[in-house]
mmCIF file of C-alpha atoms in Angstrom:
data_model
loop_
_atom_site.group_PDB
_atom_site.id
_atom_site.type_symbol
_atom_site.label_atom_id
_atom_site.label_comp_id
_atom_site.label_asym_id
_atom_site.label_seq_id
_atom_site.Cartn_x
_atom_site.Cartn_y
_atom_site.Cartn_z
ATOM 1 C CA UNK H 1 83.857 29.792 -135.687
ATOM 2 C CA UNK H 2 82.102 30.628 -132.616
ATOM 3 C CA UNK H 3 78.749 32.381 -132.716
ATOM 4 C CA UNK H 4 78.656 34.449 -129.810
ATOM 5 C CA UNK H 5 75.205 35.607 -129.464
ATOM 6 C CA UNK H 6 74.067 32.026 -129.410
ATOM 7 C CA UNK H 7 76.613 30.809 -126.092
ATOM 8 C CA UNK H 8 75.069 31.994 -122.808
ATOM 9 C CA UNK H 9 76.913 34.216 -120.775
ATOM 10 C CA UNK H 10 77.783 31.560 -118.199
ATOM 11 C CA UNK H 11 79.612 29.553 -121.248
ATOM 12 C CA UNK H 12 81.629 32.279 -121.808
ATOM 13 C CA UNK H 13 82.864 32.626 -118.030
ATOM 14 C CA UNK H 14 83.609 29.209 -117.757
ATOM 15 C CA UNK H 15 85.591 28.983 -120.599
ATOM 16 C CA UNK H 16 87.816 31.883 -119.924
ATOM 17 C CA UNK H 17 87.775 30.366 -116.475
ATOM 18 C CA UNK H 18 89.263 26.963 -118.094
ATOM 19 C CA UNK H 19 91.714 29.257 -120.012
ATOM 20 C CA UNK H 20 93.044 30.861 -117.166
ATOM 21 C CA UNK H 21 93.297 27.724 -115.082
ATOM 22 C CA UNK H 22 95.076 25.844 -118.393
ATOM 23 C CA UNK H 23 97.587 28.632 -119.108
ATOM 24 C CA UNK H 24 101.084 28.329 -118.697
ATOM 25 C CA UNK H 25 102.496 30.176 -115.774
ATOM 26 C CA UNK H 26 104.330 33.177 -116.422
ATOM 27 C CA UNK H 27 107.213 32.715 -115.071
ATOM 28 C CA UNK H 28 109.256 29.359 -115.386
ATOM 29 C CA UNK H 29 110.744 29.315 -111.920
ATOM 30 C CA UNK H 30 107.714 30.432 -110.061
ATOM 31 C CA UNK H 31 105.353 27.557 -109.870
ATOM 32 C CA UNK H 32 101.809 28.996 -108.652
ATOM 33 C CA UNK H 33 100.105 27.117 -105.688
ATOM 34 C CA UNK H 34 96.911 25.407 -106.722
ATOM 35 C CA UNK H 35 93.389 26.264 -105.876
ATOM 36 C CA UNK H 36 92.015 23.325 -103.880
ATOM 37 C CA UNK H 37 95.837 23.267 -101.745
ATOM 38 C CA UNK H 38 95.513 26.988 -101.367
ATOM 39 C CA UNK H 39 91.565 26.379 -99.038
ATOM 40 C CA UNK H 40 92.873 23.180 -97.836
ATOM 41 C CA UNK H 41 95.747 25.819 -96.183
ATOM 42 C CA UNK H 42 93.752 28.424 -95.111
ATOM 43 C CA UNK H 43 91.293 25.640 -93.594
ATOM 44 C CA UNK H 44 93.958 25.052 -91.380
ATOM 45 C CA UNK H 45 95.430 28.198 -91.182
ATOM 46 C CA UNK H 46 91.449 29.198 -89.445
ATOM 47 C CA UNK H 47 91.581 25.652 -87.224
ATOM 48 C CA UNK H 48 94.679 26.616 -85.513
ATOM 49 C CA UNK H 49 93.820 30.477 -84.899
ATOM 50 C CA UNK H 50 90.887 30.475 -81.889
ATOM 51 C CA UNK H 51 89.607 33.392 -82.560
ATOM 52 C CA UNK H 52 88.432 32.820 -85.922
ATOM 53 C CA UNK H 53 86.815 29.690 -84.310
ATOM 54 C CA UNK H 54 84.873 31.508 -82.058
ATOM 55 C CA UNK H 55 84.069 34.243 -83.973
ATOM 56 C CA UNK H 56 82.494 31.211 -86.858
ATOM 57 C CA UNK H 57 80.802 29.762 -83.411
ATOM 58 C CA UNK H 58 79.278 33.253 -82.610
ATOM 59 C CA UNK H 59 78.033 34.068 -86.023
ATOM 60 C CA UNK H 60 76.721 30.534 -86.170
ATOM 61 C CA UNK H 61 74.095 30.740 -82.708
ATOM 62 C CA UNK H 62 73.501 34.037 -83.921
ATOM 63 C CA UNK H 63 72.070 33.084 -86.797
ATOM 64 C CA UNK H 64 70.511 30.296 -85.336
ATOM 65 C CA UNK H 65 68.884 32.223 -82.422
ATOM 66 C CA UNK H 66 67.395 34.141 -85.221
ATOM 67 C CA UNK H 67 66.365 31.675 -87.309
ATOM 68 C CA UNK H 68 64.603 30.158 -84.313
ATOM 69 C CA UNK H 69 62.593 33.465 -82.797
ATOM 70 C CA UNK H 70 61.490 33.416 -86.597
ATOM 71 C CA UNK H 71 59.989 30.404 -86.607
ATOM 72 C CA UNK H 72 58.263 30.851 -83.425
ATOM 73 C CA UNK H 73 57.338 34.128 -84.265
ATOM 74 C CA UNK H 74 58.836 36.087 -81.761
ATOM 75 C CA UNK H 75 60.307 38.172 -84.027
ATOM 76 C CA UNK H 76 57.792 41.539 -85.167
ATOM 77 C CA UNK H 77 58.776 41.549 -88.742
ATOM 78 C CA UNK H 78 59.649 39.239 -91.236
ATOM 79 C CA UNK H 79 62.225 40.665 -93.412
ATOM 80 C CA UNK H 80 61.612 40.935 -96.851
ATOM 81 C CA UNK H 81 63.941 39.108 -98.976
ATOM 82 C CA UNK H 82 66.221 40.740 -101.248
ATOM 83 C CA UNK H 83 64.699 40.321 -105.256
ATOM 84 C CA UNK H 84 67.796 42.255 -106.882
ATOM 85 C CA UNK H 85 70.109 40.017 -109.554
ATOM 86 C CA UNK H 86 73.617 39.879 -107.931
ATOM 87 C CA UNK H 87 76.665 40.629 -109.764
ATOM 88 C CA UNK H 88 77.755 37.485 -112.229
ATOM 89 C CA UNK H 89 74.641 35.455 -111.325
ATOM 90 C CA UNK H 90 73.382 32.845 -113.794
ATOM 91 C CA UNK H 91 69.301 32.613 -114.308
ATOM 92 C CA UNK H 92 69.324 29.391 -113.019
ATOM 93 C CA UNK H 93 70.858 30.301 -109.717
ATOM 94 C CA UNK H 94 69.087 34.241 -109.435
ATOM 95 C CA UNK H 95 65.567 32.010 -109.847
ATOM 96 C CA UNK H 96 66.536 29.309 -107.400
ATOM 97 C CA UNK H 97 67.727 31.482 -104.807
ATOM 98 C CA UNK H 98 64.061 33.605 -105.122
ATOM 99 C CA UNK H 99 62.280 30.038 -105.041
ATOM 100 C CA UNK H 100 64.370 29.694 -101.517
ATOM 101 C CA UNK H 101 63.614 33.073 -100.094
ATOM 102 C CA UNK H 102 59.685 32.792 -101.130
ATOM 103 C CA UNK H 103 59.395 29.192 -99.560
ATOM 104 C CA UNK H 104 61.095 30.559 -96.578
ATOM 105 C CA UNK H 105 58.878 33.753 -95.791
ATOM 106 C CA UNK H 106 56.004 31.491 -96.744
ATOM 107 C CA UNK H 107 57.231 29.003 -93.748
ATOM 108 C CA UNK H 108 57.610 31.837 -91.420
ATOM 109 C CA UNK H 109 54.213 33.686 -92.544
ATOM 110 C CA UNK H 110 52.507 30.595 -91.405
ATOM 111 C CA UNK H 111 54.220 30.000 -88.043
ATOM 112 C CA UNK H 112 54.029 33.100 -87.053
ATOM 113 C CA UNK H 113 51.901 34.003 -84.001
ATOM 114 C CA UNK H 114 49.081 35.976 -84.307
ATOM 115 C CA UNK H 115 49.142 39.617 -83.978
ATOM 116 C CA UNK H 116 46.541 42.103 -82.859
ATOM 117 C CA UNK H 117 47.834 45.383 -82.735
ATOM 118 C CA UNK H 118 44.831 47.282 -81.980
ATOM 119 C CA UNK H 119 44.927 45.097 -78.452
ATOM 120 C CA UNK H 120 46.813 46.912 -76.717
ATOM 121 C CA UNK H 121 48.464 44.589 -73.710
ATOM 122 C CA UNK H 122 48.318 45.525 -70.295
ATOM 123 C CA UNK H 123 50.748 46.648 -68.148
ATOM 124 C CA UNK H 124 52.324 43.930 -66.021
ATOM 125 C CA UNK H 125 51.661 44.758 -62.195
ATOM 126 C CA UNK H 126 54.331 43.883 -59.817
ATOM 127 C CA UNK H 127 53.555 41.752 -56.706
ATOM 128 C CA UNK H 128 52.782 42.991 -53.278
ATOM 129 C CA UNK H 129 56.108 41.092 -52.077
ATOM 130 C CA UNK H 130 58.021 42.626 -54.660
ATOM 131 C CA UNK H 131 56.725 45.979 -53.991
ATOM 132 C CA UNK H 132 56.869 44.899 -50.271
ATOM 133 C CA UNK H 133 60.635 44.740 -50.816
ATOM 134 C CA UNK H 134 61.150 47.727 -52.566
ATOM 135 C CA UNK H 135 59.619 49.923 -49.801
ATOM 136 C CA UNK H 136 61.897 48.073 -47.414
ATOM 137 C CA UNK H 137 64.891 48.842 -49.422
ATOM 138 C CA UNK H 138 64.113 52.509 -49.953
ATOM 139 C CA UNK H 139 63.298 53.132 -46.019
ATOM 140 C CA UNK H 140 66.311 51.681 -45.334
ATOM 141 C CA UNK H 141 68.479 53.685 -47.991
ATOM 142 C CA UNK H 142 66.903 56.475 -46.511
ATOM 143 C CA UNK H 143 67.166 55.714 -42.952
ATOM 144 C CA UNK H 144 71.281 55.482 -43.470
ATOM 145 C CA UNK H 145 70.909 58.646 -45.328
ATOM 146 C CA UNK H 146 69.467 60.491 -42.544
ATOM 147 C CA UNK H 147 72.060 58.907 -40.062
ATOM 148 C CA UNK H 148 74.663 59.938 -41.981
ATOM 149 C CA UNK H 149 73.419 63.893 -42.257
ATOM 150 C CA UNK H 150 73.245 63.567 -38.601
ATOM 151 C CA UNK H 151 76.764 62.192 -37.794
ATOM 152 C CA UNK H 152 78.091 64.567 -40.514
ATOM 153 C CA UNK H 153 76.432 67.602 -38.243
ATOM 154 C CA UNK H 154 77.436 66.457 -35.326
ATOM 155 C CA UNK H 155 80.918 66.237 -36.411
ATOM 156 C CA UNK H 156 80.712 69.778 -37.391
ATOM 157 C CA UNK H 157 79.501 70.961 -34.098
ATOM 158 C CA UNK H 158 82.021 69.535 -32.636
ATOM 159 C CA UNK H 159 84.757 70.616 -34.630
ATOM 160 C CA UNK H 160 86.720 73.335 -32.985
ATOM 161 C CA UNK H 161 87.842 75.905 -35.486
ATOM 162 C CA UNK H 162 91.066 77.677 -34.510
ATOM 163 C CA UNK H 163 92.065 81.368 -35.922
ATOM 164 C CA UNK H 164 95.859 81.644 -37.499
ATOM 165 C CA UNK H 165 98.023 82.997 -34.829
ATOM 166 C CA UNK H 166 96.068 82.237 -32.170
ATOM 167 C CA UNK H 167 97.625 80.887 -28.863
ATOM 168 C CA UNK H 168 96.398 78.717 -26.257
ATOM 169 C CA UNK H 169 97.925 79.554 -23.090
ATOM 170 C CA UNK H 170 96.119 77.538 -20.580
ATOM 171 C CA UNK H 171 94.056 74.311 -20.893
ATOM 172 C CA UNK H 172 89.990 74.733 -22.070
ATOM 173 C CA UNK H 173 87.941 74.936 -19.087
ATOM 174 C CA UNK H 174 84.836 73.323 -18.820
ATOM 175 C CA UNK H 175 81.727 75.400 -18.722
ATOM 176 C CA UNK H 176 79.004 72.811 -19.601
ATOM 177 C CA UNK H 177 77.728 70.749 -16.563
ATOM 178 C CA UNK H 178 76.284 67.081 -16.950
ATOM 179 C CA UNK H 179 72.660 66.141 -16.737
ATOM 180 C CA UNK H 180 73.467 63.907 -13.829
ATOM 181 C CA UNK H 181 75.854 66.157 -11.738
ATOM 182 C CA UNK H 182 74.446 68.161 -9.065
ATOM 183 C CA UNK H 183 75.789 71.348 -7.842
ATOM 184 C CA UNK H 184 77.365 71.245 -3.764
ATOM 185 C CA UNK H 185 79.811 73.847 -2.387
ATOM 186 C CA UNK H 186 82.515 72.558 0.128
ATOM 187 C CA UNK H 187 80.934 73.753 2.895
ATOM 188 C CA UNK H 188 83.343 74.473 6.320
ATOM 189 C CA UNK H 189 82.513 73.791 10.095
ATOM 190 C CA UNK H 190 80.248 76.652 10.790
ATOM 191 C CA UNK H 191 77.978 76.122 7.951
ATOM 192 C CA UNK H 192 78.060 72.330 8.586
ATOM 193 C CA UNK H 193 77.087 72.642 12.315
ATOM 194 C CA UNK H 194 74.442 75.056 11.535
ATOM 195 C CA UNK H 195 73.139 72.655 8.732
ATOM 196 C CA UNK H 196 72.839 70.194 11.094
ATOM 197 C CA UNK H 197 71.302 72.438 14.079
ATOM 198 C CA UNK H 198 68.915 73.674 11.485
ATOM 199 C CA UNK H 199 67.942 70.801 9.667
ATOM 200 C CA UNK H 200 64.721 68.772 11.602
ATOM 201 C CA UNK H 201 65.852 65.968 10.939
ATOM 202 C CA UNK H 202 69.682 66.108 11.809
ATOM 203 C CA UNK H 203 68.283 66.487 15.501
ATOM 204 C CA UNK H 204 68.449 63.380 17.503
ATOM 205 C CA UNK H 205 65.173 63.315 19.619
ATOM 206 C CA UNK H 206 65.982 61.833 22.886
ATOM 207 C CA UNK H 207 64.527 58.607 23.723
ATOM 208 C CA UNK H 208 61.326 58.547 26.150
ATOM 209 C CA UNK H 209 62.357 58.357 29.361
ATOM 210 C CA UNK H 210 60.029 56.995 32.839
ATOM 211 C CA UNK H 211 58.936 59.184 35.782
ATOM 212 C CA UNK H 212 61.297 58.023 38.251
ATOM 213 C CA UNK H 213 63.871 59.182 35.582
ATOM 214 C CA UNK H 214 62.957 62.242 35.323
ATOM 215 C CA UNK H 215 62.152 62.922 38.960
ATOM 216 C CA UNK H 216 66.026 61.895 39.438
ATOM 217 C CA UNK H 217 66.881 64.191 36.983
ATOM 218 C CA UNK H 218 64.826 67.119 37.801
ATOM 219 C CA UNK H 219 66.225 67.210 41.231
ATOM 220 C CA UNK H 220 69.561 66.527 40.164
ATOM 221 C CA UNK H 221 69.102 69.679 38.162
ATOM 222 C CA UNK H 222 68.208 71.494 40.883
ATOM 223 C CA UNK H 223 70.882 70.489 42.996
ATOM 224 C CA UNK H 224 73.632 71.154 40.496
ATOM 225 C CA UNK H 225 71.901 75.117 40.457
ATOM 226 C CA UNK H 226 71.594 75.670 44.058
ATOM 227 C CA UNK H 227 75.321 74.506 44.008
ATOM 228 C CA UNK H 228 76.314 77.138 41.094
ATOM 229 C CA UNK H 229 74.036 79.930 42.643
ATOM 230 C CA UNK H 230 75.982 79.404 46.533
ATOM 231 C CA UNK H 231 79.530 79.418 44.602
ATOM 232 C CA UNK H 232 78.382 82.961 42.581
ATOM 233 C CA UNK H 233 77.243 84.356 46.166
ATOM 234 C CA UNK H 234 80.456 83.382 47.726
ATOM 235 C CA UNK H 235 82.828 85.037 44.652
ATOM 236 C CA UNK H 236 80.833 88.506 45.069
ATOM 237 C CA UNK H 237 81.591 88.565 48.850
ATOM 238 C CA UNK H 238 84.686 91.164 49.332
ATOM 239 C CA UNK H 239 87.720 89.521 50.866
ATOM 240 C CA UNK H 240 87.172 91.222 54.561
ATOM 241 C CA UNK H 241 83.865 89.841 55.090
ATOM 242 C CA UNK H 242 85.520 86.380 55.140
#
C-alpha cells in the first residue's frame, strides 16, 4: 500500500494527472480531442486572427522597451520581485524562480546609473532663437487679434439698424462731405463778372504802350469828345432856332 506522508505533493498531482489522462472517456460515441492537437489548433486559430498577432507584437516591445530602460537605468525604481509561493508550485520551481528574480535585480542594481537625489538638476533654459520665435509668434497672434476687434467695430459702426415698421420713403441723403472735396456754389453771371472785376488778378493790365501811341490816342480822345460835346449842344437847341 501506498504511504502517503512519504510521496511529495507533486507525486500525487502527477499521478492523478496520469489517471485522468488514462481514463476511459465517458461517453462511447464522444471521442475527446487530445491535448497537444487541441494547442496545435488554437496555434493556428491565433496565426490566422491579426489582432491577436499584434496585440502578442505589442506586449512583446513593451516588455522589451522595459526590460531595456532597466538595464540602462532609466527607469527610477527597480521593482521588487514578488517572494509569495504561487498556487500548486513545487519547491523546486518556487526556489528557482526566486534564484531568477534575485540574479535579475542584482543585474539591474549594478547597471543602474547613479543617483543623487539631494542634486537637484537645473532647469533647462531655452535658446534665444527659440524664445526669439516665440515672441514672434505671440506678436503676431496678437497683432491679428487686434485687427480683428477693429474690423469687428467697424462693421458695427457701419451697420445700419432699422426700427420694425419703419418706412423709407425717399433715398438716404448724404450729409458727410469727403476730405478731398471742396465746397463751390454755382455761381450766375453777376457774381461771375463781379468775381472777375474784383479779383486783381482777373484784370488784364494793358501792355506798355510808346509816346507816339499815346499822343495818337490822347488826341484821338479828344477829338471823339469835342465831337460828342457839339452833337449834345446841337440836340438842346429848340427847333426854331434852326
Amino acid at each position: 500500500m501506498l504511504d502517503l506522508g512519504r510521496v511529495s505533493p507533486d507525486a500525487l498531482l502527477l499521478s492523478k494527472e496520469k489517471k485522468k489522462v488514462n481514463c476511459k472517456p465517458k461517453n462511447q460515441d464522444e471521442q475527446e480531442i487530445p491535448f497537444r492537437l487541441r494547442e496545435i489548433m488554437r496555434s493556428r486559430q491565433e496565426m490566422k486572427n491579426p489582432v491577436s498577432n499584434k496585440k502578442r507584437k505589442k506586449e512583446a516591445q513593451v516588455a522589451f522597451r522595459k526590460t531595456e530602460k532597466e538595464a540602462r537605468g532609466v527607469c527610477a525604481d527597480i521593482a521588487v520581485p514578488e517572494f509569495r509561493r504561487r498556487k500548486r508550485e513545487s519547491d523546486r520551481a518556487y526556489i528557482q524562480r526566486l534564484e531568477q528574480e534575485a540574479q535579475h535585480v542584482l543585474f539591474l542594481s549594478k547597471n543602474q546609473a547613479d543617483r543623487q537625489p539631494e542634486v537637484q538638476a537645473a532647469p533647462k533654459k531655452k535658446s534665444e532663437g527659440k524664445q526669439a520665435f516665440r515672441r514672434r509668434r505671440l506678436d503676431k497672434a496678437r497683432q491679428r487679434k487686434e485687427e480683428k476687434a477693429a474690423d469687428r467695430l467697424e462693421q458695427e459702426l457701419l451697420r445700419d439698424t432699422v426700427k420694425f415698421g419703419e418706412v423709407a420713403l425717399q433715398p438716404p441723403k448724404l450729409t458727410a462731405k469727403p476730405k478731398t472735396s471742396v465746397s463751390r456754389g454755382r455761381p450766375d453771371k453777376k457774381s461771375l463778372m463781379l468775381g472777375m472785376l474784383l479779383s486783381p488778378g482777373s484784370v488784364s493790365q494793358p501792355p506798355a504802350t510808346s509816346l507816339a501811341r499815346q499822343r495818337i490816342v490822347a488826341e484821338e480822345r479828344e477829338r471823339v469828345v469835342q465831337a460828342y460835346r457839339a452833337l449834345k449842344k446841337l440836340q438842346q437847341r429848340p427847333l426854331g432856332a434852326q
